Amino acid sequence: MEKWLKEILPIMTVENGCLLSKQGDVTRSFDLELPELFTLSDRDYEAFHQAWVKALKVMPRHSVFHKQDWFVNTGHQGDFGKNPGFLSRSSERHFHERPYLDHHCHVFLTKKPADRKVGSSMFSSLIRGNLIPVDVLDAVSVQEFLDSCGQFQRILEDSGFVKLKAFGDSDILSSKENAGLVEKYCSLQEHEKERFVYDISLKDTLRIGNKICRLFTLGEADELPLLCGSRIDYDRYCTDRTRFSVGFASTLGQLLPCNHIYNQYIFLDDPAQTIKKLESKRLRLQSLAAYSRENLIARDAANDFLNEAIGEQRLPVKAHFNVLTWTEEKEQLKEIKNMVSSALAQMDAVAKEETIGAPQIFWAGIPGNAADFPMNDTFDTFLEQATCFLNLETSYRSSLSPVGIRLGDRLTGRPVHVDISDEPIKRGVCTNRNKFILGPSGSGKSFFTNHMVRSYYEQGTHVVLVDVGHSYKGLCDLVGGYYFTYNEKSPIRFNPFYIGKGDNLDTEKKESIKTLLLALWKKDDETFNRSEYVALSNALQLYYEHLRKNPNIFPCFNTFYEFLRDVYVKVLESEKVKDRDFDIGNFLYVLRPYYRDGEFDYLLNATENLELLQERFIVFELDNIKDHPILFPVVTIIIMEVFINKMRKLKGIRKMILIEEAWKAIAKEGMAEYIKYLFKTVRKFFGEAIVVTQEVEDIISSPVVKQAIINNSDCKILLDQSKYQNKFDGIQELLGLTEKEKALVLSVNRANDPARKYKEVFISLGGMISKVYRTEVSLEEYLVYTTEESEKVKVSEYAERFGSIQKGIEVLASELRQAKG
Ligand SMILES: Nc1ncnc2c1ncn2[C@@H]1O[C@H](COP(=O)(O)OP(=O)(O)OP(=O)(O)O)[C@@H](O)[C@H]1O
Ligand SMILES: [Mg+2]
């Protein structure tokens, strides 16, 4: 028998955001923004669960709560529209069509007329069609109901876990361009904007267009788990020492990897009536108990139920939960059934595949038609228990912020945009942008920082990197930044005397040169006196005047030295400056090695890479000089001055200094104060300081680092700590991580997808928002970031052969892909 959907559709009309059914039910509907999966603690789950209980308690009698969670297989769509750089393009390609489960959560609150016929499989409006409502809700009860809906929304939102948006008429009704809620459900429409003509077949199996549906229900007491709660262990991420929680019903939500709708119904009828009914049932069973053991059990169950209702003041409700799956391929049906069965088994429930009653149950799932649910398919329970079966989470959400990095969802790797600088400050969870990165050797610190720094660079940030492991050469070459390093053939060269574009000889510049000159002249424990300081100030002043008059003299240490030796000496003589005030002979003697033909004559006389203030990407690679008693301290001063100059002069531009293991040497060389100053001050200049380290011991042993770095880094990033599993308590205490954060950190890399190459990373923002993400990148990005010697050699080989690092990587990547087939 064929019918037109619009003739039998149980929904009569939509008014003021309410669905009105042909049976006289009024329904208000909401779109929910749930918390992200894997981010809630045990306590959060409990609190969220309680919020649901509280919110549902305000609903009036004879109302129905219907929550509908849609999970639809979707492919991530790469964005090829704009014209991004070569790496961003490769990333878009890499993630294009990456499958993930797109999730939407809707809640329908329905009020039915008091004497509405109870829904049942026999009397579904699907079968009886157009019944004219006997009793239409009067205006007062409708208003009361709407007020309750408002309260429901407020209670949930006040919990801080969820946001609700009431659907308006245009969301519910279809328009020319978009299908409304009702149409979407009736056609199991997977994606926005997709419109097609379809048939619904309810004969034998449920079919909608080409989609073959299967319905699995939890509608009978004996299918239910013995115990339920707000959370459940997620074994894949648990360790010997930590329990990892997910919501009790998550296995039927985000963790069930097929197209499905998880329908959750709670029927709030008259509790007094329910108890009365059960009471009489109990008496009946009591009298029959002698004849059958089953009756005895049923009587005990009814007894327990009544005791709990009365003793613990629980609200008796009826409930039903079902999973509706669909696929267009018949062969998949078996696999889907297995998936659902194992999902239910994880919560200790049994899957029942519904066949005969499926059409009515499907029909009741139509938005606004929950009151038509066949009550013979529900079971008696209490509100507390029923709400345990609600799906509480969704997948990771992308930030809309213009800054940030591309990381991945833990389950699928779907790219998400994450802002770990500005947004946390705006949201009040962080007060600075500094970051502290910890992970043992090989855990992926440099790989992650390469990825982060590249994103920031592409978004306009000035980046200064201090490294001791050549981890940023590839990226630096690619973006054409400055790379300062030392080797015998080409030693490290700077020129602090050069005044670049946008810079000028102001007090700060002079101070910075003076600091350097004094450091070159005096040892750490030697002091300088006032007259020496004044003399150097004057010397600099006159030197720059001298340069102005002689434009052919190039500013550098050599010409400064010559100016002192040939010109300034005479000035001092004419002013009768005594040696004890400023011993220029001693000064020239001590600084002689930095002058022409001296041992370090290269250091301060650079003629290229001079525009440090304007250059947006600068790497200082200090591996070869980190133990050098002369070069290292001078170079650190220069680096710090470069960054501080950027801090002061580049107004409104983001800047970042990232110091890899070098901080250890820097702190040792009496430069600890610089680091302290940096971490405390950089915040005020739209900047961020980042320290990367391997060993916890290093942090603990240095009080400066502990105080200045850890306390002033609101963002803590940890890589795989499984090596330190047994002594993690120390790290936890040092970084002030919560138990939940500990469980998160120790879950890193525990259950990675073996088919993909990536690592996970834990990020805590002010201890308030903590998540684990994938750091998954395209092959091209990988080749830029890798620190494996053999891969790096190959990349430079190809770069040389094909003329540029980009070209080289493009060729290498395509060869590698071909080799893989
Ligand atoms: N997210 C990732 N995806 C794929 N490969 C990765 C990832 N992270 C790291 N690797 C691989 O692991 C190697 C080591 O990573 P990385 O150099 O970042 O370690 P590290 O923590 O900086 O070690 P060290 O402290 O010794 O410098 C990389 O060269 C790369 O091959
Ligand atoms: Mg490294």
Short mmCIF file of C-alpha atoms in Angstrom, two decimals, residues 121-363:
data_model
loop_
_atom_site.label_atom_id
_atom_site.label_comp_id
_atom_site.label_asym_id
_atom_site.label_seq_id
_atom_site.Cartn_x
_atom_site.Cartn_y
_atom_site.Cartn_z
CA SER A 121 2.60 -0.34 18.28
CA MET A 122 -1.05 -0.96 17.51
CA PHE A 123 -2.21 2.61 17.58
CA SER A 124 0.70 4.42 16.02
CA SER A 125 -0.36 7.39 13.93
CA LEU A 126 1.56 5.63 11.20
CA ILE A 127 -1.26 3.14 10.98
CA ARG A 128 -4.22 5.22 11.96
CA GLY A 129 -3.31 8.30 10.04
CA ASN A 130 -5.31 11.44 10.48
CA LEU A 131 -6.75 11.46 13.94
CA ILE A 132 -8.22 14.68 15.04
CA PRO A 133 -6.92 15.53 18.48
CA VAL A 134 -9.47 15.03 21.19
CA ASP A 135 -7.99 17.52 23.50
CA VAL A 136 -5.86 20.36 22.25
CA LEU A 137 -3.58 21.95 24.79
CA ASP A 138 -4.98 25.20 26.07
CA ALA A 139 -2.98 28.40 25.91
CA VAL A 140 -2.11 28.31 29.60
CA SER A 141 -0.63 24.84 29.53
CA VAL A 142 1.28 25.70 26.38
CA GLN A 143 2.73 28.75 28.08
CA GLU A 144 3.59 26.70 31.14
CA PHE A 145 5.29 24.17 28.96
CA LEU A 146 7.29 26.81 27.12
CA ASP A 147 8.38 28.26 30.46
CA SER A 148 9.57 24.82 31.52
CA CYS A 149 11.51 24.50 28.27
CA GLY A 150 13.17 27.81 29.06
CA GLN A 151 14.11 26.57 32.52
CA PHE A 152 15.36 23.31 31.06
CA GLN A 153 17.62 25.25 28.72
CA ARG A 154 18.91 27.52 31.48
CA ILE A 155 19.75 24.70 33.86
CA LEU A 156 21.68 22.84 31.21
CA GLU A 157 23.54 25.92 30.07
CA ASP A 158 24.36 26.95 33.61
CA SER A 159 26.22 23.69 34.02
CA GLY A 160 28.76 25.18 31.62
CA PHE A 161 29.00 22.01 29.56
CA VAL A 162 26.54 22.63 26.81
CA LYS A 163 24.99 25.35 24.68
CA LEU A 164 21.45 25.14 23.37
CA LYS A 165 19.97 26.95 20.44
CA ALA A 166 16.24 26.80 19.93
CA PHE A 167 15.27 25.88 16.39
CA GLY A 168 13.12 28.39 14.58
CA ASP A 169 10.38 27.68 12.05
CA SER A 170 12.80 27.95 9.17
CA ASP A 171 15.05 25.25 10.64
CA ILE A 172 12.16 22.87 11.09
CA LEU A 173 10.36 23.46 7.81
CA SER A 174 11.93 22.80 4.47
CA SER A 175 12.52 25.63 2.09
CA LYS A 176 13.47 25.59 -1.55
CA GLU A 177 17.18 25.34 -0.76
CA ASN A 178 17.33 23.51 2.54
CA ALA A 179 15.60 20.52 3.97
CA GLY A 180 14.05 21.12 7.39
CA LEU A 181 14.42 18.86 10.41
CA VAL A 182 11.40 16.74 9.57
CA GLU A 183 12.35 16.17 6.00
CA LYS A 184 15.95 15.43 6.98
CA TYR A 185 14.82 12.71 9.31
CA CYS A 186 12.30 11.20 6.95
CA SER A 187 14.91 10.98 4.23
CA LEU A 188 17.87 10.28 6.54
CA GLN A 189 19.46 13.12 4.72
CA GLU A 190 23.15 13.09 5.35
CA HIS A 191 24.27 16.46 4.20
CA GLU A 192 22.98 19.96 4.05
CA LYS A 193 21.61 21.06 0.73
CA GLU A 194 21.28 17.56 -0.65
CA ARG A 195 17.73 17.06 -1.94
CA PHE A 196 16.34 14.04 -3.67
CA VAL A 197 13.12 12.19 -4.11
CA TYR A 198 12.89 9.04 -2.07
CA ASP A 199 10.56 6.31 -1.04
CA ILE A 200 10.11 5.06 2.45
CA SER A 201 9.46 1.40 2.59
CA LEU A 202 8.40 -0.13 5.84
CA LYS A 203 7.70 -3.58 4.51
CA ASP A 204 9.96 -6.38 5.77
CA THR A 205 12.93 -4.11 6.27
CA LEU A 206 13.04 -0.41 6.74
CA ARG A 207 14.32 1.26 3.60
CA ILE A 208 14.57 4.89 2.73
CA GLY A 209 15.49 5.47 -0.86
CA ASN A 210 18.59 3.36 -1.34
CA LYS A 211 19.35 3.26 2.33
CA ILE A 212 18.87 -0.02 4.09
CA CYS A 213 18.16 0.64 7.75
CA ARG A 214 18.62 -1.48 10.81
CA LEU A 215 17.17 -0.63 14.18
CA PHE A 216 18.73 -1.83 17.42
CA THR A 217 16.85 -1.18 20.60
CA LEU A 218 17.35 -1.02 24.30
CA GLY A 219 13.74 -1.23 25.27
CA GLU A 220 13.47 -4.08 27.69
CA ALA A 221 14.78 -4.39 31.16
CA ASP A 222 16.59 -7.63 30.50
CA GLU A 223 18.66 -6.09 27.69
CA LEU A 224 20.01 -3.46 29.99
CA PRO A 225 23.30 -3.36 31.80
CA LEU A 226 23.21 -4.26 35.48
CA LEU A 227 25.08 -1.15 36.40
CA CYS A 228 25.03 2.21 34.81
CA GLY A 229 26.74 5.48 35.61
CA SER A 230 27.65 8.80 34.15
CA ARG A 231 31.00 7.53 32.85
CA ILE A 232 32.78 4.38 31.87
CA ASP A 233 36.44 3.42 31.46
CA TYR A 234 37.82 3.82 27.98
CA ASP A 235 40.23 0.91 28.05
CA ARG A 236 42.32 1.91 25.06
CA TYR A 237 43.58 4.98 26.90
CA CYS A 238 43.82 3.56 30.41
CA THR A 239 47.15 2.67 31.98
CA ASP A 240 48.16 0.74 35.07
CA ARG A 241 48.12 4.01 36.92
CA THR A 242 45.36 5.98 35.31
CA ARG A 243 41.74 5.53 34.47
CA PHE A 244 40.51 7.23 31.34
CA SER A 245 36.84 8.13 31.24
CA VAL A 246 34.28 8.55 28.53
CA GLY A 247 30.55 9.05 28.88
CA PHE A 248 28.60 5.89 29.64
CA ALA A 249 26.88 5.93 26.26
CA SER A 250 29.82 7.18 24.16
CA THR A 251 30.17 3.76 22.59
CA LEU A 252 26.83 4.38 20.90
CA GLY A 253 27.85 7.89 19.92
CA GLN A 254 31.10 9.15 18.51
CA LEU A 255 32.78 5.80 19.09
CA LEU A 256 30.42 3.85 16.84
CA PRO A 257 31.99 4.35 13.43
CA CYS A 258 29.04 4.03 11.06
CA ASN A 259 26.11 6.12 9.89
CA HIS A 260 23.68 6.12 12.75
CA ILE A 261 21.14 8.00 14.79
CA TYR A 262 21.11 7.42 18.50
CA ASN A 263 17.60 8.12 19.78
CA GLN A 264 17.09 8.63 23.48
CA TYR A 265 13.59 8.89 24.92
CA ILE A 266 12.55 9.64 28.45
CA PHE A 267 8.84 9.77 29.21
CA LEU A 268 7.85 11.88 32.16
CA ASP A 269 4.38 10.84 33.14
CA ASP A 270 2.55 11.10 36.39
CA PRO A 271 4.89 9.49 38.96
CA ALA A 272 2.05 8.84 41.42
CA GLN A 273 0.20 6.93 38.75
CA THR A 274 3.27 4.89 37.83
CA ILE A 275 3.79 3.92 41.40
CA LYS A 276 0.14 3.02 41.81
CA LYS A 277 0.30 0.83 38.74
CA LEU A 278 3.41 -0.92 39.90
CA GLU A 279 1.98 -1.37 43.36
CA SER A 280 -0.99 -3.24 41.96
CA LYS A 281 1.27 -5.22 39.66
CA ARG A 282 3.37 -6.16 42.65
CA LEU A 283 0.35 -7.41 44.52
CA ARG A 284 -0.73 -9.44 41.53
CA LEU A 285 2.72 -10.89 41.19
CA GLN A 286 2.83 -11.54 44.89
CA SER A 287 -0.15 -13.79 44.64
CA LEU A 288 1.28 -15.60 41.64
CA ALA A 289 4.78 -15.89 43.01
CA ALA A 290 4.17 -19.27 44.50
CA TYR A 291 3.54 -20.76 41.08
CA SER A 292 6.56 -19.57 39.19
CA ARG A 293 10.08 -18.53 39.85
CA GLU A 294 9.94 -15.91 37.11
CA ASN A 295 7.08 -14.20 38.79
CA LEU A 296 9.02 -14.25 41.98
CA ILE A 297 11.90 -12.45 40.31
CA ALA A 298 9.54 -9.96 38.71
CA ARG A 299 7.91 -9.34 42.05
CA ASP A 300 11.29 -8.72 43.66
CA ALA A 301 12.19 -6.33 40.87
CA ALA A 302 8.94 -4.43 41.30
CA ASN A 303 9.54 -4.39 45.01
CA ASP A 304 13.05 -3.02 44.65
CA PHE A 305 11.81 -0.43 42.23
CA LEU A 306 9.12 0.77 44.59
CA ASN A 307 11.53 0.85 47.50
CA GLU A 308 13.97 2.94 45.52
CA ALA A 309 11.25 5.29 44.31
CA ILE A 310 9.96 5.95 47.75
CA GLY A 311 13.09 5.51 49.82
CA GLU A 312 15.40 7.60 47.66
CA GLN A 313 12.89 10.03 46.26
CA ARG A 314 13.66 9.01 42.73
CA LEU A 315 11.53 10.05 39.84
CA PRO A 316 10.12 7.02 38.03
CA VAL A 317 10.14 7.41 34.26
CA LYS A 318 9.83 5.25 31.21
CA ALA A 319 12.68 5.10 28.79
CA HIS A 320 13.74 3.76 25.46
CA PHE A 321 16.99 3.97 23.54
CA ASN A 322 17.68 2.88 20.02
CA VAL A 323 20.33 3.02 17.37
CA LEU A 324 19.17 3.40 13.80
CA THR A 325 21.88 2.55 11.30
CA TRP A 326 21.82 2.76 7.57
CA THR A 327 23.93 1.92 4.59
CA GLU A 328 23.47 1.72 0.86
CA GLU A 329 25.54 -1.42 0.60
CA LYS A 330 24.00 -4.68 1.60
CA GLU A 331 27.38 -6.27 2.28
CA GLN A 332 27.98 -3.82 5.09
CA LEU A 333 24.95 -4.87 7.10
CA LYS A 334 26.73 -7.67 8.87
CA GLU A 335 29.67 -5.53 9.83
CA ILE A 336 27.34 -2.82 11.11
CA LYS A 337 25.51 -5.33 13.24
CA ASN A 338 28.81 -6.48 14.69
CA MET A 339 29.82 -2.92 15.44
CA VAL A 340 26.58 -2.15 17.24
CA SER A 341 26.67 -5.42 19.16
CA SER A 342 30.19 -4.84 20.35
CA ALA A 343 29.38 -1.22 21.24
CA LEU A 344 26.50 -2.40 23.37
CA ALA A 345 28.56 -5.19 24.83
CA GLN A 346 31.02 -2.60 26.07
CA MET A 347 28.32 -1.09 28.21
CA ASP A 348 27.23 -4.59 29.16
CA ALA A 349 23.98 -4.44 27.24
CA VAL A 350 22.60 -6.80 24.63
CA ALA A 351 21.65 -5.63 21.18
CA LYS A 352 18.18 -6.49 20.07
CA GLU A 353 17.54 -6.04 16.42
CA GLU A 354 14.00 -4.76 16.08
CA THR A 355 12.05 -5.99 13.11
CA ILE A 356 8.31 -6.08 13.59
CA GLY A 357 8.08 -2.95 15.67
CA ALA A 358 10.69 -1.05 13.69
CA PRO A 359 8.34 1.06 11.54
CA GLN A 360 6.47 2.45 14.53
CA ILE A 361 9.68 3.20 16.37
CA PHE A 362 11.12 4.87 13.30
CA TRP A 363 7.91 6.85 12.90
#
